[in-house]
Coordinates of N, CA and C in Angstrom, one line a residue:
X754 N 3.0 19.0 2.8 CA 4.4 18.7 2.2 C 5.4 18.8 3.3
X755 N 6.4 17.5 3.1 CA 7.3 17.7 4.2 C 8.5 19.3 4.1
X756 N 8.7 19.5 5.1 CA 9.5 20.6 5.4 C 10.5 20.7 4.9
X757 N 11.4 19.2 4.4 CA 12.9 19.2 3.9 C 12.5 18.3 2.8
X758 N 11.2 19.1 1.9 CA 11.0 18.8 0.6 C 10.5 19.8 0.0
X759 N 11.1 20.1 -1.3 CA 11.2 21.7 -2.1 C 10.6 21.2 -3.6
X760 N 9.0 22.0 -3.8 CA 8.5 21.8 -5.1 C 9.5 21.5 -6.2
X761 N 9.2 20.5 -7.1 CA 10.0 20.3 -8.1 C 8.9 20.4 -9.6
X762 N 8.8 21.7 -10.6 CA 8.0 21.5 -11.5 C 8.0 20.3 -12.5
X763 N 9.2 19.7 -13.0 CA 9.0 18.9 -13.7 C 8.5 17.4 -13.1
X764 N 7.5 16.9 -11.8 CA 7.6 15.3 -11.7 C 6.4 15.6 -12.4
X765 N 6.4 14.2 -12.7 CA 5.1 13.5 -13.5 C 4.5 12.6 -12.6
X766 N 3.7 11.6 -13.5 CA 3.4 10.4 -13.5 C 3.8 8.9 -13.3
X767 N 3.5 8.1 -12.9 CA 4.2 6.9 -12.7 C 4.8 6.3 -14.3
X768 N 4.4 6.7 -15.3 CA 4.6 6.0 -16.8 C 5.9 6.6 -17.1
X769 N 6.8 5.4 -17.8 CA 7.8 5.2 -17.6 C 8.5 5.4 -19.3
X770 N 9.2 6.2 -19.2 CA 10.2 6.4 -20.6 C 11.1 5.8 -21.2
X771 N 11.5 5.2 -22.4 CA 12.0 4.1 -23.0 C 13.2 4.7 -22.4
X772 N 13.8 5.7 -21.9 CA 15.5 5.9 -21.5 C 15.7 5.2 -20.4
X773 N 14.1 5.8 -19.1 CA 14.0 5.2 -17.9 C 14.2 3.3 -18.0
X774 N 13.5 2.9 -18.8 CA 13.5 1.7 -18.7 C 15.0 1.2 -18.9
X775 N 15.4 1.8 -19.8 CA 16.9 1.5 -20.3 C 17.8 1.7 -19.4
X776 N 17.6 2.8 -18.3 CA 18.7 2.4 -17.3 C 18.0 1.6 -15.9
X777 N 16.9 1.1 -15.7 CA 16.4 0.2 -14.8 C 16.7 -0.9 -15.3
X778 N 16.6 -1.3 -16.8 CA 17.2 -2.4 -17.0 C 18.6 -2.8 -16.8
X779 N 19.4 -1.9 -17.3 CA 21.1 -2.3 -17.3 C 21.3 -2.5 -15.7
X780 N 20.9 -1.9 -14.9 CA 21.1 -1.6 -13.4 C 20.4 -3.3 -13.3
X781 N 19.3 -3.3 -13.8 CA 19.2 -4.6 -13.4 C 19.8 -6.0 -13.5
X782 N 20.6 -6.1 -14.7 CA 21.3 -7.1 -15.1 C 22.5 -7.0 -14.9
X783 N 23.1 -5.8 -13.9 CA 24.3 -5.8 -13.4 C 24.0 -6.3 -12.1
X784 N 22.9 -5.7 -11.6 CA 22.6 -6.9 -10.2 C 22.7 -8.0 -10.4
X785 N 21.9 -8.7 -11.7 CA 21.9 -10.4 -11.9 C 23.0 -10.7 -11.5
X786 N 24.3 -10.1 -12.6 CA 25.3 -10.4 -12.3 C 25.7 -10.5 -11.4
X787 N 26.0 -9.7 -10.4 CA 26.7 -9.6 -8.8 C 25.9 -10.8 -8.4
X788 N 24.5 -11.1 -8.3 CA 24.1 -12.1 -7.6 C 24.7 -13.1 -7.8
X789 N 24.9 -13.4 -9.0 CA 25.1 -14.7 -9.6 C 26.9 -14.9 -9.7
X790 N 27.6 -14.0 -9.4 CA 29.2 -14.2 -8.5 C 29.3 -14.4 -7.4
X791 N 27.6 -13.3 -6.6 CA 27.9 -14.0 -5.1 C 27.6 -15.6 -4.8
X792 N 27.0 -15.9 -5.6 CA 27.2 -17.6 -5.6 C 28.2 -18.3 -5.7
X793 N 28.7 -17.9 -7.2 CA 29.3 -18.7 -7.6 C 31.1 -18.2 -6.8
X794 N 31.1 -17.4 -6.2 CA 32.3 -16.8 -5.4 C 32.3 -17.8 -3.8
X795 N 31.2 -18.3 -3.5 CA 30.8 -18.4 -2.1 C 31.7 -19.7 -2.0
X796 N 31.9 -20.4 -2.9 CA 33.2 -21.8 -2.9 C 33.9 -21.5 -3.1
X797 N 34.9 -20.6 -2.9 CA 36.2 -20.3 -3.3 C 36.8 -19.2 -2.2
X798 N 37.9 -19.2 -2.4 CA 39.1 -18.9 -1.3 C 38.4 -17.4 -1.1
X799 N 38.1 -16.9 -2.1 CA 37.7 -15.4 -2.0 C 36.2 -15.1 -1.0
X800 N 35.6 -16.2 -0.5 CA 34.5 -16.2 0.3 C 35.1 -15.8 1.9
X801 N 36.2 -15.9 2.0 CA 36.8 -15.9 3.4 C 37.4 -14.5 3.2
X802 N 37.6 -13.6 2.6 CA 37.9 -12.6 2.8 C 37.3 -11.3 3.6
X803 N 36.1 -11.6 3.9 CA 35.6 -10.8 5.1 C 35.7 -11.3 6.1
X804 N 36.3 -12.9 6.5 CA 37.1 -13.1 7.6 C 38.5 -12.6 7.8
X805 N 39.0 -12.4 7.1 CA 40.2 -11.8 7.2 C 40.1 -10.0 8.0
X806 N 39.2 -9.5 6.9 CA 38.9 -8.1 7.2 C 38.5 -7.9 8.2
X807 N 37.4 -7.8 8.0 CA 36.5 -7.6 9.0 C 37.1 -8.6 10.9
X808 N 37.8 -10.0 10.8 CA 38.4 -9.9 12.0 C 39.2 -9.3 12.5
X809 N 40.2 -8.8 11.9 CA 41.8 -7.5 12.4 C 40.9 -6.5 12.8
X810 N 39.5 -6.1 12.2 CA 38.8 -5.1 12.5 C 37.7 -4.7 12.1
X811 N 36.7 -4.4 12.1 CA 35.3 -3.7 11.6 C 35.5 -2.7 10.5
X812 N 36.4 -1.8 11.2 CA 36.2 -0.8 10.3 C 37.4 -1.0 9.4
X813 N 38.3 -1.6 9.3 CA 39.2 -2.1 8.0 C 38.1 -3.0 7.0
X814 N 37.5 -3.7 7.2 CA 36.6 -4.1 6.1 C 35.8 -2.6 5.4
X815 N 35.1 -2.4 6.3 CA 34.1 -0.4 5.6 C 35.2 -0.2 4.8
X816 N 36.5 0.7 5.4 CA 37.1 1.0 4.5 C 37.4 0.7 2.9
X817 N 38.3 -0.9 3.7 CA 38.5 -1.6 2.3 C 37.8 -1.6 0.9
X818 N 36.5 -2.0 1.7 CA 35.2 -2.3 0.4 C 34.8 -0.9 -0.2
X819 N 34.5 0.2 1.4 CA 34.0 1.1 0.5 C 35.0 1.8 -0.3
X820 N 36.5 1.6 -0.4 CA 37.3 1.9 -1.1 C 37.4 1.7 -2.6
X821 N 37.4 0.2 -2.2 CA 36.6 -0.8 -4.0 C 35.9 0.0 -4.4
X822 N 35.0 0.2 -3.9 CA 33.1 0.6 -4.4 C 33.3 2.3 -4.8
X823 N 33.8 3.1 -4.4 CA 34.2 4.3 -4.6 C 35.2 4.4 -5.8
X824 N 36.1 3.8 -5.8 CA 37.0 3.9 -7.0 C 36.5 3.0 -8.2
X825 N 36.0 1.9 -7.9 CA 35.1 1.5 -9.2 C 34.4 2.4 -9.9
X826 N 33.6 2.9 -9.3 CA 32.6 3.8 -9.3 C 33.3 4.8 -10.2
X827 N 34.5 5.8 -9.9 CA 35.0 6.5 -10.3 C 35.9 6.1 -11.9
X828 N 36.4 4.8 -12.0 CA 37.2 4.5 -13.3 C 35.2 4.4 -13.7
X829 N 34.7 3.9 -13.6 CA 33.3 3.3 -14.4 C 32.7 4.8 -14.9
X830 N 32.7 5.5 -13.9 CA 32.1 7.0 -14.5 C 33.2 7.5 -15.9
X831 N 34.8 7.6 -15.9 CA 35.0 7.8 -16.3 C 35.5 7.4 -17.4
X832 N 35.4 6.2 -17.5 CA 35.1 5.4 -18.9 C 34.1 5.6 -19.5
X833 N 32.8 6.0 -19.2 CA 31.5 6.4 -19.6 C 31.6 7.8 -20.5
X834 N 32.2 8.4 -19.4 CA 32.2 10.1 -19.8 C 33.2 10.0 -20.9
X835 N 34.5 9.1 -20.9 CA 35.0 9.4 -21.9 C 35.1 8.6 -23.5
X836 N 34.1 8.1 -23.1 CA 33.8 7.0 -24.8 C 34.7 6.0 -24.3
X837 N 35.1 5.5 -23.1 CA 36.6 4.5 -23.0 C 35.6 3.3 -22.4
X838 N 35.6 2.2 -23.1 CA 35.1 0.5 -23.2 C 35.7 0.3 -22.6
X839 N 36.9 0.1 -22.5 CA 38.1 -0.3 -21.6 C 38.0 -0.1 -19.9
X840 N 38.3 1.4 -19.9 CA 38.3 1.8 -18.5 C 36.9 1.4 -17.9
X841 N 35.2 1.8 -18.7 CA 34.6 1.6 -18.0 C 34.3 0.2 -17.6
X842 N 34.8 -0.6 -18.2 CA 34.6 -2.3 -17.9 C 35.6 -2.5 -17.1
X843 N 36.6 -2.3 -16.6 CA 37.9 -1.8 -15.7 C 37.0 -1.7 -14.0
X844 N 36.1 -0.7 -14.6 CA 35.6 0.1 -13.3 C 34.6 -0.7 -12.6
X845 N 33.5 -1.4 -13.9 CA 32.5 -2.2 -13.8 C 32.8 -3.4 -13.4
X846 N 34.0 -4.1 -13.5 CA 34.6 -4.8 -12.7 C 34.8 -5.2 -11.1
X847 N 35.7 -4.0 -10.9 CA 35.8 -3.8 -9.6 C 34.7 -3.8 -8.9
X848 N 33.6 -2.8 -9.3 CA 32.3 -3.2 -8.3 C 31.8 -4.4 -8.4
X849 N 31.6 -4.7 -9.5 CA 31.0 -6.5 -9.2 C 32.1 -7.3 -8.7
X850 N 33.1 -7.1 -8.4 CA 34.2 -7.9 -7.2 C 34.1 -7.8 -5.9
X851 N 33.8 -6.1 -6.0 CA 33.4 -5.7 -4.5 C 32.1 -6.1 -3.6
X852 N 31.0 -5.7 -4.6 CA 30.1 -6.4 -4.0 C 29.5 -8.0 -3.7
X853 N 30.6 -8.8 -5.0 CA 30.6 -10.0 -5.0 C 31.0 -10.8 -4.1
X854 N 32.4 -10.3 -3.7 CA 32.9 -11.2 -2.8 C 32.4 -10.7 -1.3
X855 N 31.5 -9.4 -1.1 CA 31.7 -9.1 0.5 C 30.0 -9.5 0.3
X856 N 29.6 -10.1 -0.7 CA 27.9 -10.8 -0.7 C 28.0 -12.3 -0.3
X857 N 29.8 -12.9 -0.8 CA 29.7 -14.2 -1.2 C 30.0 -14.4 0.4
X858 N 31.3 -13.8 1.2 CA 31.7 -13.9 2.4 C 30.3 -13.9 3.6
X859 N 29.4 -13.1 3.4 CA 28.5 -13.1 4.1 C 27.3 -14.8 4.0
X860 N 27.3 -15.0 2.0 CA 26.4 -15.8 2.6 C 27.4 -17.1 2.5
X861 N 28.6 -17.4 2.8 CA 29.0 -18.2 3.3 C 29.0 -19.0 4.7
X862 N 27.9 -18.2 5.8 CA 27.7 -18.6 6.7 C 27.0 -19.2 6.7
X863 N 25.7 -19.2 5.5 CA 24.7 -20.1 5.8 C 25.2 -21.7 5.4
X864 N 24.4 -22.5 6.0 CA 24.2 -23.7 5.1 C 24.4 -23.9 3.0
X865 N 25.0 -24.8 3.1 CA 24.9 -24.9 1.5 C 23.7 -25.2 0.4
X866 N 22.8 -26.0 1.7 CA 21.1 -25.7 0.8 C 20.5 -24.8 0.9
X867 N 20.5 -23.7 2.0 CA 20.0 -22.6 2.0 C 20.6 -21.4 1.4
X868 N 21.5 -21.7 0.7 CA 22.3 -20.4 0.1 C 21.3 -20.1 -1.0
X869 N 20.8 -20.5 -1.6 CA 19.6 -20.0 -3.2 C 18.3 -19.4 -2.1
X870 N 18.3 -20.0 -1.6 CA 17.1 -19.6 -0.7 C 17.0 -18.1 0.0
X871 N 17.9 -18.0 0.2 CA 18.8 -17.0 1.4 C 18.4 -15.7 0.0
X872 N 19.7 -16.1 -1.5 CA 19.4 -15.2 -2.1 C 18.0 -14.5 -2.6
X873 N 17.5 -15.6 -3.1 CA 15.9 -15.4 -4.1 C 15.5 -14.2 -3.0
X874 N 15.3 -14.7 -1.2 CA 14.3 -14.2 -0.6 C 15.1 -12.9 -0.4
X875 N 16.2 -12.6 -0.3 CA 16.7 -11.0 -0.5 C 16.4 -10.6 -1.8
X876 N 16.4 -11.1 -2.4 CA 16.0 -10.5 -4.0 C 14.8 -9.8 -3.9
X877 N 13.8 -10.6 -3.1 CA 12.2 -10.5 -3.2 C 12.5 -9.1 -2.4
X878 N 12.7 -9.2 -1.3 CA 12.9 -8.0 0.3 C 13.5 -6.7 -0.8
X879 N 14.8 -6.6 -1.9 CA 15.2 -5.7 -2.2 C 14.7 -5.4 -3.4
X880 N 13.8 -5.9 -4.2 CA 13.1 -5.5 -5.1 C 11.6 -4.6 -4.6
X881 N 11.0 -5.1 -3.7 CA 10.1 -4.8 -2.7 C 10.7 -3.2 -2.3
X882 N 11.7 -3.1 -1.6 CA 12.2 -1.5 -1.2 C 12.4 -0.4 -2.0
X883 N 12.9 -1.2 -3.2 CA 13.0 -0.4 -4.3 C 11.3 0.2 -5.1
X884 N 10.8 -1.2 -5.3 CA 9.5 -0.4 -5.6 C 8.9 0.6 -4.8
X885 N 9.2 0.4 -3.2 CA 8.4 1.7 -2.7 C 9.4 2.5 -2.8
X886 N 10.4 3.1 -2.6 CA 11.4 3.9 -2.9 C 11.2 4.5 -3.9
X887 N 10.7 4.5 -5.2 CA 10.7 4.7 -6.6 C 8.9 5.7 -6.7
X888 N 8.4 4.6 -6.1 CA 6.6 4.4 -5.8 C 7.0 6.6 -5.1
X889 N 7.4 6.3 -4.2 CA 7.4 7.7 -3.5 C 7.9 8.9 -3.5
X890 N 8.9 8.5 -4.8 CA 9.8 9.6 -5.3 C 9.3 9.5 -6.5
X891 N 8.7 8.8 -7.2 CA 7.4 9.1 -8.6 C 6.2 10.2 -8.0
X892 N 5.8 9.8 -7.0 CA 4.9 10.5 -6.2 C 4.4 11.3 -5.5
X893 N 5.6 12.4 -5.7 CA 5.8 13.4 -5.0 C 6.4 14.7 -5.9
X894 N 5.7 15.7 -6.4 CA 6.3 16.9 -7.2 C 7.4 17.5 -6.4
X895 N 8.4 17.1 -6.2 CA 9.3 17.5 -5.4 C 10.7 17.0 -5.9
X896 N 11.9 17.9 -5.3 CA 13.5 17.9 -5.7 C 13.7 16.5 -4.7
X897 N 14.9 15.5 -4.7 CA 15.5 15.3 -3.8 C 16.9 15.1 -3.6
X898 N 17.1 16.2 -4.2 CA 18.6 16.0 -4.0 C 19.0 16.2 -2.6
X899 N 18.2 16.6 -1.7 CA 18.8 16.5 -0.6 C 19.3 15.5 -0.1
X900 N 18.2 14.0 -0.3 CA 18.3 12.5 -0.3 C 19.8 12.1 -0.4
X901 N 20.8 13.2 -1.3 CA 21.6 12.3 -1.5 C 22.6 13.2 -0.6
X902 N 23.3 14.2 -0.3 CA 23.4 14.7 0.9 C 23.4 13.8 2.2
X903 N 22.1 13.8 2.5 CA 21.9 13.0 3.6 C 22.4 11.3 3.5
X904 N 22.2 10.9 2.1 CA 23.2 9.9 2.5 C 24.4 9.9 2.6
X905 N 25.3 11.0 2.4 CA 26.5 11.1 2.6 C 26.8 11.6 4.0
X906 N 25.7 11.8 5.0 CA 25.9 12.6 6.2 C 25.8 10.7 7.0
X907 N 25.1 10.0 6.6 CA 25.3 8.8 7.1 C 26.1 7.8 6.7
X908 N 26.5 7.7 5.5 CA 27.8 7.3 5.3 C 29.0 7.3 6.4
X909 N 29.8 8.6 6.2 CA 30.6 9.4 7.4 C 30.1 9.1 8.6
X910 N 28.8 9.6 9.0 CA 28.6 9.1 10.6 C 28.8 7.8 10.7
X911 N 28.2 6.6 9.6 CA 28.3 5.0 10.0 C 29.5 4.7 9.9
X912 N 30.6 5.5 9.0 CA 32.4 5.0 9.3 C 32.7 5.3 10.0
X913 N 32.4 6.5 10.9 CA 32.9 7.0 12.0 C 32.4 6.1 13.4
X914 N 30.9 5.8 13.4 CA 30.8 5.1 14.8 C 31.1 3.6 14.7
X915 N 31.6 2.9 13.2 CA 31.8 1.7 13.3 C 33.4 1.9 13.7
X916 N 33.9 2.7 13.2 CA 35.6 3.2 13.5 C 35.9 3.1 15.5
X917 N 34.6 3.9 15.9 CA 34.6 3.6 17.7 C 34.1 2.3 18.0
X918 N 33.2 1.7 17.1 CA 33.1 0.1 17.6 C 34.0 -0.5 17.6
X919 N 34.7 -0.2 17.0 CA 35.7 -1.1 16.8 C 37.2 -1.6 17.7
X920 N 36.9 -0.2 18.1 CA 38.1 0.0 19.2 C 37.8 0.2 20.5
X921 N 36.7 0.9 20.9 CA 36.2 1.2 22.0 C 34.8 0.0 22.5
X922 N 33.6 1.0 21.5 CA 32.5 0.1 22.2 C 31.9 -0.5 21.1
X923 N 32.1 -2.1 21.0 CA 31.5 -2.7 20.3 C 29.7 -2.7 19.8
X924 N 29.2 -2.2 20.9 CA 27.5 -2.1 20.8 C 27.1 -1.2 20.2
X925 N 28.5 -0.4 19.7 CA 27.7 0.7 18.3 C 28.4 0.4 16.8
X926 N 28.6 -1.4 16.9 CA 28.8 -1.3 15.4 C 27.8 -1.8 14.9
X927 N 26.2 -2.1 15.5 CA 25.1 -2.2 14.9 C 24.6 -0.6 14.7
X928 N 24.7 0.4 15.1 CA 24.5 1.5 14.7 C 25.2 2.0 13.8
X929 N 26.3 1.6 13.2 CA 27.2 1.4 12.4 C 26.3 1.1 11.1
X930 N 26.3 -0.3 11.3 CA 25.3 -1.2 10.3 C 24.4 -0.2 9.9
X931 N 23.4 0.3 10.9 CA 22.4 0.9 10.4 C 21.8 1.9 9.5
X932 N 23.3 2.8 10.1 CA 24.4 4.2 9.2 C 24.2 4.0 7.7
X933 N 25.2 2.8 7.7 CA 25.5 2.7 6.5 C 24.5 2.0 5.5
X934 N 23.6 1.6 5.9 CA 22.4 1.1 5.4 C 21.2 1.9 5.2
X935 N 21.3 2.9 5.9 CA 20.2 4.1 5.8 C 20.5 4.9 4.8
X936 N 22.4 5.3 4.5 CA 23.0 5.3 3.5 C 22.3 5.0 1.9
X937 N 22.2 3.7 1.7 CA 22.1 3.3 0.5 C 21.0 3.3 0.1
X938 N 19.8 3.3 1.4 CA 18.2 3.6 0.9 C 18.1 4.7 0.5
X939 N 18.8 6.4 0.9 CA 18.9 7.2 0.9 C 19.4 7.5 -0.7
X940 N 20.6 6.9 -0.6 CA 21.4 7.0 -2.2 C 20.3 6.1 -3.1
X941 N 19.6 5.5 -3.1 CA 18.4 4.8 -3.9 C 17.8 6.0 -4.5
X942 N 17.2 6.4 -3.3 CA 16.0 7.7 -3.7 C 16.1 8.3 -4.6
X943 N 17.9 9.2 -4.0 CA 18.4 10.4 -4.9 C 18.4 9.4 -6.2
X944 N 18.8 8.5 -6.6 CA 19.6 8.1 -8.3 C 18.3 7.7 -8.6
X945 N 17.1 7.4 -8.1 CA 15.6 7.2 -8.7 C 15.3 8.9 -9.2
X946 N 15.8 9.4 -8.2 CA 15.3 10.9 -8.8 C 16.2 11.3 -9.8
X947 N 17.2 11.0 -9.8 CA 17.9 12.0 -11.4 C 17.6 11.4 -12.3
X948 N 16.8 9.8 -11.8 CA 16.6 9.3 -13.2 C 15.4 9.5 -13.7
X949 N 15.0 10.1 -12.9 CA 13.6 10.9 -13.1 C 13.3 12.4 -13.3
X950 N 13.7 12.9 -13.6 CA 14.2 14.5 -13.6 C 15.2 14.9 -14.5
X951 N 16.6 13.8 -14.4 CA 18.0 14.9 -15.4 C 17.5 13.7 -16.5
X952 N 16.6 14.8 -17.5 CA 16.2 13.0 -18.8 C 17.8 13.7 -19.7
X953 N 18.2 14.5 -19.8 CA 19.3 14.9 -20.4 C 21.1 14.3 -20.1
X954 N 20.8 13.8 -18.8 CA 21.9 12.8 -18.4 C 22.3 11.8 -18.9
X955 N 23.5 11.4 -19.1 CA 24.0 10.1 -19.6 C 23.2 8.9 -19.3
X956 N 22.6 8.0 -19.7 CA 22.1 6.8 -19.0 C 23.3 5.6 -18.9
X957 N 24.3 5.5 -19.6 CA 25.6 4.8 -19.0 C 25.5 5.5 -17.0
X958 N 25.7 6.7 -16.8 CA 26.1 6.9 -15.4 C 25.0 6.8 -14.8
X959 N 23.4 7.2 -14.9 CA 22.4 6.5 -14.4 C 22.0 5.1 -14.1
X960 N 22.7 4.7 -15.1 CA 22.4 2.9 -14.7 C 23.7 2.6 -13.5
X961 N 25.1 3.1 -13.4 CA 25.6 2.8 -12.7 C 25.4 3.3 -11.4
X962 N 24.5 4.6 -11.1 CA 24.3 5.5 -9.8 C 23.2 4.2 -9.7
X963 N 22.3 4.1 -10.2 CA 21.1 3.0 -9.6 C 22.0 1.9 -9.1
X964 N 22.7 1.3 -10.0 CA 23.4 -0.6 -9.3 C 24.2 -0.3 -8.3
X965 N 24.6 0.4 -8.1 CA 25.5 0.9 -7.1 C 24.4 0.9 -6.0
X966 N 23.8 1.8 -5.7 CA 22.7 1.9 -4.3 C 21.9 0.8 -4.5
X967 N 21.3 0.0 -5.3 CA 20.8 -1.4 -5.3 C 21.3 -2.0 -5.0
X968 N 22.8 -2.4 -5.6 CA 23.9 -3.3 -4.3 C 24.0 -3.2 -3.2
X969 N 24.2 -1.8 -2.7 CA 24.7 -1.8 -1.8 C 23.0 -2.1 -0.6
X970 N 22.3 -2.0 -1.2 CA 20.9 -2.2 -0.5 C 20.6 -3.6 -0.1
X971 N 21.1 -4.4 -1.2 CA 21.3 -5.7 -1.3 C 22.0 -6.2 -0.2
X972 N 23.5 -6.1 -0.5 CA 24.3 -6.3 0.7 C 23.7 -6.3 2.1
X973 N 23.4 -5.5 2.6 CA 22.6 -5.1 4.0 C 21.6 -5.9 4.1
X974 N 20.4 -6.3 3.3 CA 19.0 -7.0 3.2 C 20.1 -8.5 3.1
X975 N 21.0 -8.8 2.8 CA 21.4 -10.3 2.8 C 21.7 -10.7 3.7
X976 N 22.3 -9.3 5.1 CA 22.8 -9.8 5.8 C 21.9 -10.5 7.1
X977 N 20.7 -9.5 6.7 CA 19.4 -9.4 7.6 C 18.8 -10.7 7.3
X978 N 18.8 -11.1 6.2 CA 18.0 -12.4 5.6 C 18.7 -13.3 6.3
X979 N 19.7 -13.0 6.4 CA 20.9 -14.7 6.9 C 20.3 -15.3 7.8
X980 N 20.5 -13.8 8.8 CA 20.4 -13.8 10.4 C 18.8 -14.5 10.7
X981 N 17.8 -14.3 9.8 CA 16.5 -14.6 9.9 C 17.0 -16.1 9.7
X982 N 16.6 -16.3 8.2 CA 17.0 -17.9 7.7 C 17.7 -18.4 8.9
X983 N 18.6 -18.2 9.5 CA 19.4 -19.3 10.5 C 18.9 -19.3 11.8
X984 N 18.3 -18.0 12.1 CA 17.5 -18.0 13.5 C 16.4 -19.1 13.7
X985 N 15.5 -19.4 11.9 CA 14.8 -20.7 12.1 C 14.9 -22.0 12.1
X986 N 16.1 -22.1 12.1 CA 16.6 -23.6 12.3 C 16.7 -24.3 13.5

């Protein structure tokens, strides 16, 4: 047993509970969605807005988005918790804007026949991580809320050293990238584990902790796919 893993009595089995399915599904078709804005966003004025950001600065884009993404997050939880339709579709908004337009901005670099291509094959790549992600934290009689901790320890570190790329030394806003990408694998784990362990939790806020780290996992694997797809041309 790893050292910075603490028995947990309740894991089971890989077989899967009609609640679990219910929030893998909604998480899932909230991805559809975001996919299917980052398309349909990638022709429109709003595709150039991580030109805007992201050129004044590196870390003015992090901010910005992770701003969106954090306060979505927060009207969406509390529309959930409070029986409010309104607010949480308010909140559920904002994230699929946020992740929509900083998915559409990225795959606006590619070519216009490779844009479906670009997506499907990130689809494939982030479906794949997730399964082992899930596969290993099914797998293990163990807590991990540490998982999620630790992605907040890389979060902060990836704002912080993209904050010095940005102004000082550019060659650590790939470790930046990394930060915040190790981030969201990390935040995967943890929201696979509560959704596996707290069965007494809301599944409105579990399906949102899951789409949330699935986007944001997304995002990063699209950027990675780009850079592949265009390298072979």
């Amino acid at each position: 047993m790893s050292s910075v893993e603490t028995p947990h009595e309740t894991a089971r089995g890989f077989g899967l509970t009609g609640r679990e399915v219910r929030v893998i599904g909604g998480a899932s078709v909230l991805m559809a969605i975001n996919v299917a804005l980052m398309y349909a966003f990638v022709t429109t004025p709003l595709a150039v807005v991580n030109d805007y950001l992201f050129g004044i600065a590196p870390i003015l884009g992090v901010v910005v988005y992770g701003a969106a993404i954090t306060g979505g997050q927060l009207v969406a939880e509390r529309g959930v918790t409070n029986g409010d339709t309104g607010i949480a579709f308010v909140g559920m908004l904002l994230l699929q804007l946020a992740f929509g337009v900083f998915g559409a901005g990225v795959l606006s670099i590619a070519p216009a026949d490779a844009q479906l291509q670009i997506l499907g094959l990130t689809a494939v790549v982030v479906a794949v991580v997730t399964a082992l992600i899930s596969g290993y934290v099914y797998a293990r009689s163990t807590t991990f809320e540490h998982w999620g901790k630790f992605a907040n320890f890389a979060f902060l570190g990836g704002i912080g050293v993209i904050a010095i790329g940005s102004f000082v030394l550019p060659e650590l806003l790939l470790v930046g990238f990394v930060l915040v990408f190790l981030g969201f694998l990390l935040r995967l784990g943890y929201e696979i584990w509560q959704v596996r362990d707290n069965r007494n939790a809301s599944i409105g806020l579990q399906t949102i902790g899951v789409y949330i780290a699935v986007a944001g996992v997304f995002v990063h694997v699209l950027q990675l796919v780009l850079r592949y797809v265009l390298s072979q041309e």
